[in-house]
Short mmCIF file of C-alpha atoms (C1' of nucleotides) in Angstrom, two decimals:
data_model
loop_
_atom_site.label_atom_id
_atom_site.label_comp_id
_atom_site.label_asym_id
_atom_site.label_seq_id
_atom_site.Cartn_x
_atom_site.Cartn_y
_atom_site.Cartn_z
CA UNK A 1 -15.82 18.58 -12.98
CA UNK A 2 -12.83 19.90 -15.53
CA UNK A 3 -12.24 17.83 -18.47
CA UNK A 4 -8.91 18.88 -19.76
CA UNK A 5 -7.43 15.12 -20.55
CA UNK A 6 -3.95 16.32 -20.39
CA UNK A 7 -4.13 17.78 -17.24
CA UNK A 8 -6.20 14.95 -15.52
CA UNK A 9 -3.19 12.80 -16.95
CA UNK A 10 -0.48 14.82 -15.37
CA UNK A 11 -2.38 14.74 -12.28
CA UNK A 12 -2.76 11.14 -12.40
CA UNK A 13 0.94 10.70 -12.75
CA UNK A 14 1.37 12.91 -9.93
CA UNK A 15 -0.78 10.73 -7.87
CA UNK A 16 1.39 7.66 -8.83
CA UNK A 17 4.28 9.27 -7.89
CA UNK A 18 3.05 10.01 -4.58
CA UNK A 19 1.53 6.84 -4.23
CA UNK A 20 5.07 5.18 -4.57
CA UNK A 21 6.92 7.87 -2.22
CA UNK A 22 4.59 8.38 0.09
CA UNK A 23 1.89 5.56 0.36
CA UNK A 24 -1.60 5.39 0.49
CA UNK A 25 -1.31 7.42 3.44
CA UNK A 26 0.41 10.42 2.11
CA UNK A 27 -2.10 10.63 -0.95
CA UNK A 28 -4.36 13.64 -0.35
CA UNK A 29 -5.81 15.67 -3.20
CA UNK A 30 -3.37 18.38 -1.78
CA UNK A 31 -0.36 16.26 -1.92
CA UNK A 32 -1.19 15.25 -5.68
CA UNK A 33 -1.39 19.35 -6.51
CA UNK A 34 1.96 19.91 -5.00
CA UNK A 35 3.09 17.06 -7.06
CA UNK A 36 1.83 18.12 -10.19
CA UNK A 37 3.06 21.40 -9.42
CA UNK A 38 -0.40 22.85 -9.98
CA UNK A 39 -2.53 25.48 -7.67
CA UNK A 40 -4.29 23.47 -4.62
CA UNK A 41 -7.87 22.27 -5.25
CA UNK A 42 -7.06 21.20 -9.16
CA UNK A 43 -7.32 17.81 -7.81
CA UNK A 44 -10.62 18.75 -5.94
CA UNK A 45 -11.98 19.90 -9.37
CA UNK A 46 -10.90 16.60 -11.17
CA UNK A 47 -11.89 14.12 -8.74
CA UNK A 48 -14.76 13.70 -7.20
CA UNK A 49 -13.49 11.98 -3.85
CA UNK A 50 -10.69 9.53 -3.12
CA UNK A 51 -12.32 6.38 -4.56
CA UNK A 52 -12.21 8.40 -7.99
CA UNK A 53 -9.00 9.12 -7.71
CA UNK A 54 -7.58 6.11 -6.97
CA UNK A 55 -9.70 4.10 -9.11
CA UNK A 56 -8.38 6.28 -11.98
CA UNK A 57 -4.98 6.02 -11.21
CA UNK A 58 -5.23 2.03 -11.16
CA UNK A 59 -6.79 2.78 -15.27
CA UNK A 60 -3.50 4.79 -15.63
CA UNK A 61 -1.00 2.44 -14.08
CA UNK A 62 -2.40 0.32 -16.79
CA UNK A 63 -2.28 2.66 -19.44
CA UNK A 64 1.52 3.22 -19.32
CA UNK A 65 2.50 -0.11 -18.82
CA UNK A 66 1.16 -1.65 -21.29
CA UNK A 67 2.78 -0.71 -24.61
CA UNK A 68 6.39 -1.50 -24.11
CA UNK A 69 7.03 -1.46 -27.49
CA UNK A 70 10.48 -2.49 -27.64
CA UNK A 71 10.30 -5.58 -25.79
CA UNK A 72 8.23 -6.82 -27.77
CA UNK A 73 10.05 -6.13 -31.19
CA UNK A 74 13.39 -7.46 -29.27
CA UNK A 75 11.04 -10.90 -28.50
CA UNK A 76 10.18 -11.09 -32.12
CA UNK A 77 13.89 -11.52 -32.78
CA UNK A 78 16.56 -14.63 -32.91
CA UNK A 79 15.98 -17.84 -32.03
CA UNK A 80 12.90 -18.86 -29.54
CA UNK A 81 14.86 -20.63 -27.08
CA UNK A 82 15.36 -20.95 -23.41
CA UNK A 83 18.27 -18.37 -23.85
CA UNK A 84 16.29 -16.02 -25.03
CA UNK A 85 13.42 -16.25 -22.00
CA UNK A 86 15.93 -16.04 -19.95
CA UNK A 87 17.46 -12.72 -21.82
CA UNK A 88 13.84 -11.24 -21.70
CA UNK A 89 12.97 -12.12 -17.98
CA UNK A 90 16.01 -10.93 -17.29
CA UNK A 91 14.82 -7.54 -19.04
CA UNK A 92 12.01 -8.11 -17.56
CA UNK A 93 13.17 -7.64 -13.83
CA UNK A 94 15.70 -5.23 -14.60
CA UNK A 95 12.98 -2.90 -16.37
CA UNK A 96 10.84 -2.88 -13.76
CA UNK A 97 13.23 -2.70 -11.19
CA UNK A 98 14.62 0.61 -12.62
CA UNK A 99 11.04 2.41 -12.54
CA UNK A 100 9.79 1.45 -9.64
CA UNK A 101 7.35 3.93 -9.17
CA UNK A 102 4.86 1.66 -10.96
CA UNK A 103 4.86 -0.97 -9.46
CA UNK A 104 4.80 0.25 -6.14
CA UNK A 105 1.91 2.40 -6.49
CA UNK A 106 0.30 -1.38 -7.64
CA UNK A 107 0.75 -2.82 -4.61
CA UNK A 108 -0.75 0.04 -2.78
CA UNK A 109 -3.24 0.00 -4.96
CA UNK A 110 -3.46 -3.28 -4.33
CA UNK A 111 -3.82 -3.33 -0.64
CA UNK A 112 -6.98 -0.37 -1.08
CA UNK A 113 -8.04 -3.06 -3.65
CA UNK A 114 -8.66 -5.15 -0.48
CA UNK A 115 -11.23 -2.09 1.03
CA UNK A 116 -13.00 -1.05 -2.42
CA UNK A 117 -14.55 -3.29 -4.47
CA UNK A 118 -14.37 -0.41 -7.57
CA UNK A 119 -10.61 -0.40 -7.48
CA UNK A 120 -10.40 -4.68 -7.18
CA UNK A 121 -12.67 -4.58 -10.25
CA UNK A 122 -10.37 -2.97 -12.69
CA UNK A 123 -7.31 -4.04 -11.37
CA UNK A 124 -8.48 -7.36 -11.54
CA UNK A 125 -9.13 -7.45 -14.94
CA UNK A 126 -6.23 -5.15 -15.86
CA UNK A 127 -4.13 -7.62 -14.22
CA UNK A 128 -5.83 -10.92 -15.82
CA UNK A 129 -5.87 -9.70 -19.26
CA UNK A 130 -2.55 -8.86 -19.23
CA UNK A 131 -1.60 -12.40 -18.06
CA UNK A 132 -3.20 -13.82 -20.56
CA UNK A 133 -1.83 -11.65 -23.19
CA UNK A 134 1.70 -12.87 -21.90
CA UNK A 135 0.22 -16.43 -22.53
CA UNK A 136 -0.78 -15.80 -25.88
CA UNK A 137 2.02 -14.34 -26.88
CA UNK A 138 4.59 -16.37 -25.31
CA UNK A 139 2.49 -19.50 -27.26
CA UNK A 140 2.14 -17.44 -30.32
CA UNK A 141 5.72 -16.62 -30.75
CA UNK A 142 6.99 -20.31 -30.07
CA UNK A 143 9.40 -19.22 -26.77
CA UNK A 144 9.97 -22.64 -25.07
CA UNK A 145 7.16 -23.58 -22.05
CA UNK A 146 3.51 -23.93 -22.04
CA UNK A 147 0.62 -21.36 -20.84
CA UNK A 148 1.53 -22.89 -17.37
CA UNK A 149 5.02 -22.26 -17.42
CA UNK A 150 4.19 -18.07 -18.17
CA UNK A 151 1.83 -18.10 -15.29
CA UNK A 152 4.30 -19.43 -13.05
CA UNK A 153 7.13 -17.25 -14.09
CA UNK A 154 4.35 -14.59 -13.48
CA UNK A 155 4.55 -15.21 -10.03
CA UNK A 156 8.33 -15.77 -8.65
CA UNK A 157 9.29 -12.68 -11.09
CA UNK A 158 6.82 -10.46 -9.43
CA UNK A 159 7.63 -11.33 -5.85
CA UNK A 160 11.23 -11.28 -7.01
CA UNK A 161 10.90 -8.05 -7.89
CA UNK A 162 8.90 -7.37 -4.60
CA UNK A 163 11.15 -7.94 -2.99
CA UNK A 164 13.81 -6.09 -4.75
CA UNK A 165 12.12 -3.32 -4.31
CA UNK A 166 10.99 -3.66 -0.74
CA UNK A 167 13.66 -5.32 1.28
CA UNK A 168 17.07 -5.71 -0.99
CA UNK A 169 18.81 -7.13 0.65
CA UNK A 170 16.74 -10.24 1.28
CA UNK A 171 17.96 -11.64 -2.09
CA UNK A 172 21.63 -10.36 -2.61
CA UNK A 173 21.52 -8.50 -5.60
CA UNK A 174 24.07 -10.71 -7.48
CA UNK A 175 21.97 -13.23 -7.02
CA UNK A 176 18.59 -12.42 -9.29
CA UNK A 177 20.30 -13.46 -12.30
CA UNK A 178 21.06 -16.64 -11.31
CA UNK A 179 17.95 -17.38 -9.86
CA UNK A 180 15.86 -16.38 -12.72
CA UNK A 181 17.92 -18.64 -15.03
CA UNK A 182 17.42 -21.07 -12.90
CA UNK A 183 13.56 -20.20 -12.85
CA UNK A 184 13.66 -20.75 -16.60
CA UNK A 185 15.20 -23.49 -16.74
CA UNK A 186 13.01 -25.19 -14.45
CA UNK A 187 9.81 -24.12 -15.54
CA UNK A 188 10.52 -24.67 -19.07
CA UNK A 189 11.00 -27.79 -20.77
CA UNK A 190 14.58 -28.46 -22.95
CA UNK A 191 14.26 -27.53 -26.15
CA UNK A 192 14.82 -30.91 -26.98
CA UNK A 193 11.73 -32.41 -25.41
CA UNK A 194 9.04 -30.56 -26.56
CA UNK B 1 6.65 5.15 29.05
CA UNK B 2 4.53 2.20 29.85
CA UNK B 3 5.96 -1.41 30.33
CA UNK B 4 3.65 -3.77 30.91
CA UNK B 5 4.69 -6.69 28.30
CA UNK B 6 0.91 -8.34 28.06
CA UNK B 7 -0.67 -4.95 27.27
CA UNK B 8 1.77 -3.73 24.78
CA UNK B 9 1.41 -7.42 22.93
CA UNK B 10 -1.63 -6.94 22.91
CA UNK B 11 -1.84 -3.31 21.38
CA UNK B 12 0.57 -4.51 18.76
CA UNK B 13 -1.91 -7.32 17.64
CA UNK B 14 -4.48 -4.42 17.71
CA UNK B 15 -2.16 -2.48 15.53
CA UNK B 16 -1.72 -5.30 13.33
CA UNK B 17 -5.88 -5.88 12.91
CA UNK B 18 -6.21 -2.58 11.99
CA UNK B 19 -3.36 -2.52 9.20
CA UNK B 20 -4.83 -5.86 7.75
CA UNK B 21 -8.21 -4.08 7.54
CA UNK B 22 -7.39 -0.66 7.21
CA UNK B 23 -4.12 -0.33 5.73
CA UNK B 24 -1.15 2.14 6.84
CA UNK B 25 -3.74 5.15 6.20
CA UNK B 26 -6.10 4.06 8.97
CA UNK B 27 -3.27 3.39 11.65
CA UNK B 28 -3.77 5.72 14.35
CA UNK B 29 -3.09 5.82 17.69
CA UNK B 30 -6.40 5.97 18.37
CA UNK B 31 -7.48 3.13 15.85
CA UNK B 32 -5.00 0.73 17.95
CA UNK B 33 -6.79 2.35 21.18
CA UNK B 34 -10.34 1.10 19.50
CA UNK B 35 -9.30 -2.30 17.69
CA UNK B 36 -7.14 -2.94 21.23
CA UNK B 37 -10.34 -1.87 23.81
CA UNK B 38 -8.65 0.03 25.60
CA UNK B 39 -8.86 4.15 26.85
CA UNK B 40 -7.99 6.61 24.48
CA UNK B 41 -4.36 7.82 24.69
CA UNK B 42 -2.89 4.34 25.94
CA UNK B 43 -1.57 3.30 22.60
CA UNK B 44 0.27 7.20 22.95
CA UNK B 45 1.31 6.12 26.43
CA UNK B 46 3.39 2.84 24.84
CA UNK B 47 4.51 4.14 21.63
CA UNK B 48 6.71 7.09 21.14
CA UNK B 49 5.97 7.73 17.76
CA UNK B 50 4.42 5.90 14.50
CA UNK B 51 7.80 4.61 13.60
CA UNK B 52 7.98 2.64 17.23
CA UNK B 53 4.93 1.40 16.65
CA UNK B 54 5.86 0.23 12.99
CA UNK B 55 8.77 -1.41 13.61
CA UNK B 56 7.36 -2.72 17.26
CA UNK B 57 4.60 -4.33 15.13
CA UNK B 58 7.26 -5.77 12.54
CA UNK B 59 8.43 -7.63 15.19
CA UNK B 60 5.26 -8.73 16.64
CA UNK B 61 4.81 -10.52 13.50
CA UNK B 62 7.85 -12.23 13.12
CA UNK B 63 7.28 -13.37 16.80
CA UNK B 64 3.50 -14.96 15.82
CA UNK B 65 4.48 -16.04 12.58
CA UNK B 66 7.49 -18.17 13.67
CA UNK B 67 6.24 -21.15 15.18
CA UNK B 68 3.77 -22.97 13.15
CA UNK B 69 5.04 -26.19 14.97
CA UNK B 70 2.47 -28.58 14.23
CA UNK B 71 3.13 -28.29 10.56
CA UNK B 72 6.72 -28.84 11.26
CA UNK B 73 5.98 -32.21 12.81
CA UNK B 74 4.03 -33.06 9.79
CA UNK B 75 6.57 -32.37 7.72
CA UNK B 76 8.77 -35.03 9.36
CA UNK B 77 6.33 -37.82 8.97
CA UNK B 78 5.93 -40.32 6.03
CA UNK B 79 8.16 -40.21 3.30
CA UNK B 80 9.61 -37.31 1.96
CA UNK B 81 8.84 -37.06 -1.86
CA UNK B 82 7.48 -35.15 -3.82
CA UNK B 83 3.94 -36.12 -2.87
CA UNK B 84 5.03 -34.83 0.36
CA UNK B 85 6.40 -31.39 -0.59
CA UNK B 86 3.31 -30.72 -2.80
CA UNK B 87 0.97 -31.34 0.38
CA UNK B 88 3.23 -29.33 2.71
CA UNK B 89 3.12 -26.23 0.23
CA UNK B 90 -0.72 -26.26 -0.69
CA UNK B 91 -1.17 -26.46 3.26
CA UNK B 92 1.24 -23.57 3.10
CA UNK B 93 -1.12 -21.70 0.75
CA UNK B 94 -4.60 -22.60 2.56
CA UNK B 95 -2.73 -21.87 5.99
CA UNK B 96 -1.58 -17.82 5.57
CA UNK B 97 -4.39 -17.70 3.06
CA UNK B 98 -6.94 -18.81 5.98
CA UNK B 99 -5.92 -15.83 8.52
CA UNK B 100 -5.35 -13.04 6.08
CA UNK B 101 -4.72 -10.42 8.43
CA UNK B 102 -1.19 -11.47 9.16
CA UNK B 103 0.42 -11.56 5.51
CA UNK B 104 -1.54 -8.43 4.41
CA UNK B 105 -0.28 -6.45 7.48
CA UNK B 106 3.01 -7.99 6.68
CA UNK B 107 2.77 -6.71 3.30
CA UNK B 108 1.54 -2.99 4.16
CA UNK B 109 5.14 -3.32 6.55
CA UNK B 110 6.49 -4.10 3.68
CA UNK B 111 5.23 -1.22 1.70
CA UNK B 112 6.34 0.97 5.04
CA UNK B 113 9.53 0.23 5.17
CA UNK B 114 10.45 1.39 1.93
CA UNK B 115 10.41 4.83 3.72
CA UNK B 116 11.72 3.68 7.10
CA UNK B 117 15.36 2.30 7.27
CA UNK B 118 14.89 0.87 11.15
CA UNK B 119 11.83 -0.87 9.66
CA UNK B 120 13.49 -2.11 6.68
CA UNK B 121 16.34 -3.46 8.90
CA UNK B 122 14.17 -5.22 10.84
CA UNK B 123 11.91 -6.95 8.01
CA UNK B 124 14.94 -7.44 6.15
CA UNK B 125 16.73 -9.70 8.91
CA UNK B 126 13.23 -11.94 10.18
CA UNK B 127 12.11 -12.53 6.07
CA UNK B 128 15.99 -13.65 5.45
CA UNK B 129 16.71 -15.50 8.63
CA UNK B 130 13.22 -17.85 8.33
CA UNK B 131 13.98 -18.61 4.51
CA UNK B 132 17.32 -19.31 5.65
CA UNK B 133 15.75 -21.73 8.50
CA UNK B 134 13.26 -23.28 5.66
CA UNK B 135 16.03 -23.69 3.51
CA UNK B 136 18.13 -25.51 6.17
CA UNK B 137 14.73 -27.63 6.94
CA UNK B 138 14.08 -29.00 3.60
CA UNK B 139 17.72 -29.78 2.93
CA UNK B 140 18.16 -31.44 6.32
CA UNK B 141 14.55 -33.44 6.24
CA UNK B 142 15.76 -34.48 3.13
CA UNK B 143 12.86 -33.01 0.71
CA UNK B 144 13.14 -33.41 -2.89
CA UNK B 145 15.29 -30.49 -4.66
CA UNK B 146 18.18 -28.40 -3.66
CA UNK B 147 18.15 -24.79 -1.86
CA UNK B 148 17.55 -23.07 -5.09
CA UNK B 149 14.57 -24.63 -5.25
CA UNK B 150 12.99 -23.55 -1.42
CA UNK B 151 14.36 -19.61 -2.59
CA UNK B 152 12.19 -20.32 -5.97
CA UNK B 153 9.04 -22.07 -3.98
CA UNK B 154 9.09 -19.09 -1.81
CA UNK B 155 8.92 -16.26 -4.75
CA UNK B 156 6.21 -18.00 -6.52
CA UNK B 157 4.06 -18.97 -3.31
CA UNK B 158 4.51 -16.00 -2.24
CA UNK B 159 3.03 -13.93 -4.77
CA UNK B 160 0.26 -16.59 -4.83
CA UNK B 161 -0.70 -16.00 -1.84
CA UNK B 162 -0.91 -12.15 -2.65
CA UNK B 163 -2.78 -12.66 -5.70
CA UNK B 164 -5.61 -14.88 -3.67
CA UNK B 165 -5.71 -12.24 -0.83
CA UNK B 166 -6.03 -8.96 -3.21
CA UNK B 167 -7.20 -9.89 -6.57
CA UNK B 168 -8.72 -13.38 -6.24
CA UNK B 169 -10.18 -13.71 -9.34
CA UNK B 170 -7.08 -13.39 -11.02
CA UNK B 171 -6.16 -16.74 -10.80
CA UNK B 172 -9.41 -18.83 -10.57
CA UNK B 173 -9.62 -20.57 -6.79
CA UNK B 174 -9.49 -23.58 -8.70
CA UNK B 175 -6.57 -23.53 -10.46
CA UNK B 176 -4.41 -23.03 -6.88
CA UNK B 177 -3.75 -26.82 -6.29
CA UNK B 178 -2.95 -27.47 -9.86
CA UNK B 179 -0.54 -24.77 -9.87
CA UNK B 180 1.03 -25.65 -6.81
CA UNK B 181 1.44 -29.10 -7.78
CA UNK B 182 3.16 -27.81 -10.96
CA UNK B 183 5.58 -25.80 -9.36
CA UNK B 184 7.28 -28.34 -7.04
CA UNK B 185 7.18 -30.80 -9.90
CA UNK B 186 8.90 -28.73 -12.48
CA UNK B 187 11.33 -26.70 -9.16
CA UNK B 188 12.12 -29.86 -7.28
CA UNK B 189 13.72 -32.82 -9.63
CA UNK B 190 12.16 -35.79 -9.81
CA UNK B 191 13.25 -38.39 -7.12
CA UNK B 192 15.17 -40.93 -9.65
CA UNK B 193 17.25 -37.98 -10.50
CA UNK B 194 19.25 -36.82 -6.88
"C1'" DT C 1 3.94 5.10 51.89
"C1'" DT C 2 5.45 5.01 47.46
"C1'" DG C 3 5.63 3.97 42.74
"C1'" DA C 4 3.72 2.28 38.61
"C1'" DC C 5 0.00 1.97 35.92
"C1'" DA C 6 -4.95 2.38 34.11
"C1'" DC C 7 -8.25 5.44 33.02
"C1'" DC C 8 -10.38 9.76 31.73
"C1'" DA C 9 -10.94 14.33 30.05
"C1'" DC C 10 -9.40 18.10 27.94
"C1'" DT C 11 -6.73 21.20 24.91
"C1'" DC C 12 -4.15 22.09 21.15
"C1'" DC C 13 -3.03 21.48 16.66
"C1'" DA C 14 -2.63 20.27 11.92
"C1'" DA C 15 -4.47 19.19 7.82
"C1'" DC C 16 -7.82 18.11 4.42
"C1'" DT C 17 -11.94 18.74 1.82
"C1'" DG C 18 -14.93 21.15 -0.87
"C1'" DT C 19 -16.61 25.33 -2.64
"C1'" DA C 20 -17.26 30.01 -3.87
"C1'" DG C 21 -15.50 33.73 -6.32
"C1'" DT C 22 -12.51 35.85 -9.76
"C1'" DA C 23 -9.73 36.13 -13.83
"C1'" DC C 24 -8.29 34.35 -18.08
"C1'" DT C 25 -8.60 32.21 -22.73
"C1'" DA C 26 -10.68 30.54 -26.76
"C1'" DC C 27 -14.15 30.26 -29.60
"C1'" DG C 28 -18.29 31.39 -31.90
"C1'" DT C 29 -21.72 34.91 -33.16
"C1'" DT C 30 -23.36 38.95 -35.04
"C1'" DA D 1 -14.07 43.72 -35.38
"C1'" DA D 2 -16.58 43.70 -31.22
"C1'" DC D 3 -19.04 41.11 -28.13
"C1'" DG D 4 -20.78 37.24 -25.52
"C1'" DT D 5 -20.33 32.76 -23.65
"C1'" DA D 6 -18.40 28.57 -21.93
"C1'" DG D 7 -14.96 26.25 -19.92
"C1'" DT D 8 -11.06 26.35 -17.17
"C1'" DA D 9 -7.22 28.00 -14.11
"C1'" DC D 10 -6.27 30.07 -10.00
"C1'" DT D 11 -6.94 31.88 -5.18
"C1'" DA D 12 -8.78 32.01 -0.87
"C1'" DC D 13 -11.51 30.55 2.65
"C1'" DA D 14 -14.66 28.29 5.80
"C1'" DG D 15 -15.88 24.39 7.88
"C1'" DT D 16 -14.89 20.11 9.64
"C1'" DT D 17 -12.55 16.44 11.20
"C1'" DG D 18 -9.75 13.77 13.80
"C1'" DG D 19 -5.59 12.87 16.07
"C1'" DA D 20 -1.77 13.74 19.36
"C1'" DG D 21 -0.35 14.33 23.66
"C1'" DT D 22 -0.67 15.58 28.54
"C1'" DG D 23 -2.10 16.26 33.21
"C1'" DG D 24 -4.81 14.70 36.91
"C1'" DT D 25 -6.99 11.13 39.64
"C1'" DG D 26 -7.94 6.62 41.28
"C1'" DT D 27 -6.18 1.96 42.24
"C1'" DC D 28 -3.27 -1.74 43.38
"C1'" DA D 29 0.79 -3.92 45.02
"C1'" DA D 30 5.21 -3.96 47.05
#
DNA sequence: TTGACACCACTCCAACTGTAGTACTACGTT
DNA sequence: AACGTAGTACTACAGTTGGAGTGGTGTCAA
């Protein structure tokens, strides 16, 4: 089993990237080499079967989403009002949308999540903690609408970006920014009555 | 090419089993053959190709999800307030989230058809066309809120529905018909205000 | 009798996995 | 400075699997 962090990384990312373009059926330890461009049977040597690999590639899916850095500084400015939920859903979708390798390599990782209890475990809490990190600091930073209001948001953002991503033309495309305005406004109270 | 309508139904329903349990790496031709009961080779004997047996089993889906008619009548007894709308969604929820197999095979379609345009076509028109139909339902049964609010219900059910299917201890079991409830109150106005 | 289909068996094929063997590099030792 | 060692990259291969598709035969109904 080779240890080199870097390249385990690099074929991680490979494996996300086929993930996306190919699906859970097109990831083979071969298909990850030619994607990281390295000789066949590096992935053999990193991994020691499937379940590794995907389970690992779930970790790393969380590992580069996380930070977002800039987001969150951008949050931290202005006013906290409905306005500016809007502004960073809005971000939000359009983020995402733009790199959507990610986020579909989740959902197939979240389909195998159905067959292998490993992978549900991590994406699980990967998944939960971040939620609740939203919570906290959507409540910490004042932004209008309580812990409910983030979880719902959480889901009709996500399947709006689903389906974005899946079937486009479900949801015209001029319409997202409309509807997640409206989302906002909805699920979070007027300024004036909280 | 093989006709017979009852058998090919039946080998898509296969087809869809094994997708639900599976997922798109364990679709074979042979896998249908097993889940179906039938010879080897037969599934090869209806289906040209993987493709016509993707989109085939799009449609299939479509065709079995459609009807749902005794929730329909349901939905046009008794008064049509909020109340109402709450109980018709969380019977939503507990209905697709009661026979799985469905909504995840619908999902790894989903998934699929990011790489096939004939499937994507297909998906695209039979996910549009029934939120079109639910939208015309609510507004013409006279349900509380306006057709922003059905497009909004959907995204956030939706992805409900996912969550409890894939990850279900994401969001406790618990916490389903409390967050259901919240959604139509906060997406549908309240009845004093139409 | 003819045509369509179910069933069965068989062959061909493609691909993946995992490993063994070799070469390289870096580092530490003497 | 020379040498030895450990870890890793690379290459090739051997074994295995499993699926696709087809041709032939029996059966039933028109």
């Amino acid at each position: 089993m080779r240890q080199n962090p870097a390249r385990r990384a690099a074929l991680l990312d490979a494996a996300i990237e086929v993930l996306a373009r190919e699906g859970s059926r097109g990831l083979t330890f071969r298909a990850v080499d030619e994607a990281a461009g390295v000789p066949r049977g590096t992935a053999s040597n990193y991994f020691a079967n499937r379940d590794e690999l995907l389970t690992q590639a779930g970790a790393r899916v969380h590992e580069r989403f996380r930070p977002a850095p800039a987001t969150v500084a951008m949050a931290l400015e202005g006013p906290r009002d409905r306005a500016r939920l809007t502004a960073l859903m809005r971000d939000l979708v359009e983020r995402i949308s733009a790199f959507p390798s990610g986020q579909l390599a989740l959902l197939e990782l979240r389909l195998e999540a159905t067959r292998r209890p490993r992978l549900r475990e991590i994406l699980t809490r990967q998944i939960r903690d971040d939620l609740e990190a939203n919570v906290d600091f959507h409540l910490k930073t004042g932004l209008p609408g309580d812990a409910t209001t983030v979880v719902l948001l959480y889901l009709a953002i996500n399947w709006l970006i689903l389906d974005r991503l899946t079937l486009p033309e479900v949801i015209p495309e001029d319409r997202v920014p409309e509807l997640v305005e409206a989302l906002v406004e909805r699920l979070a109270p007027a300024e004036g009555a909280r």
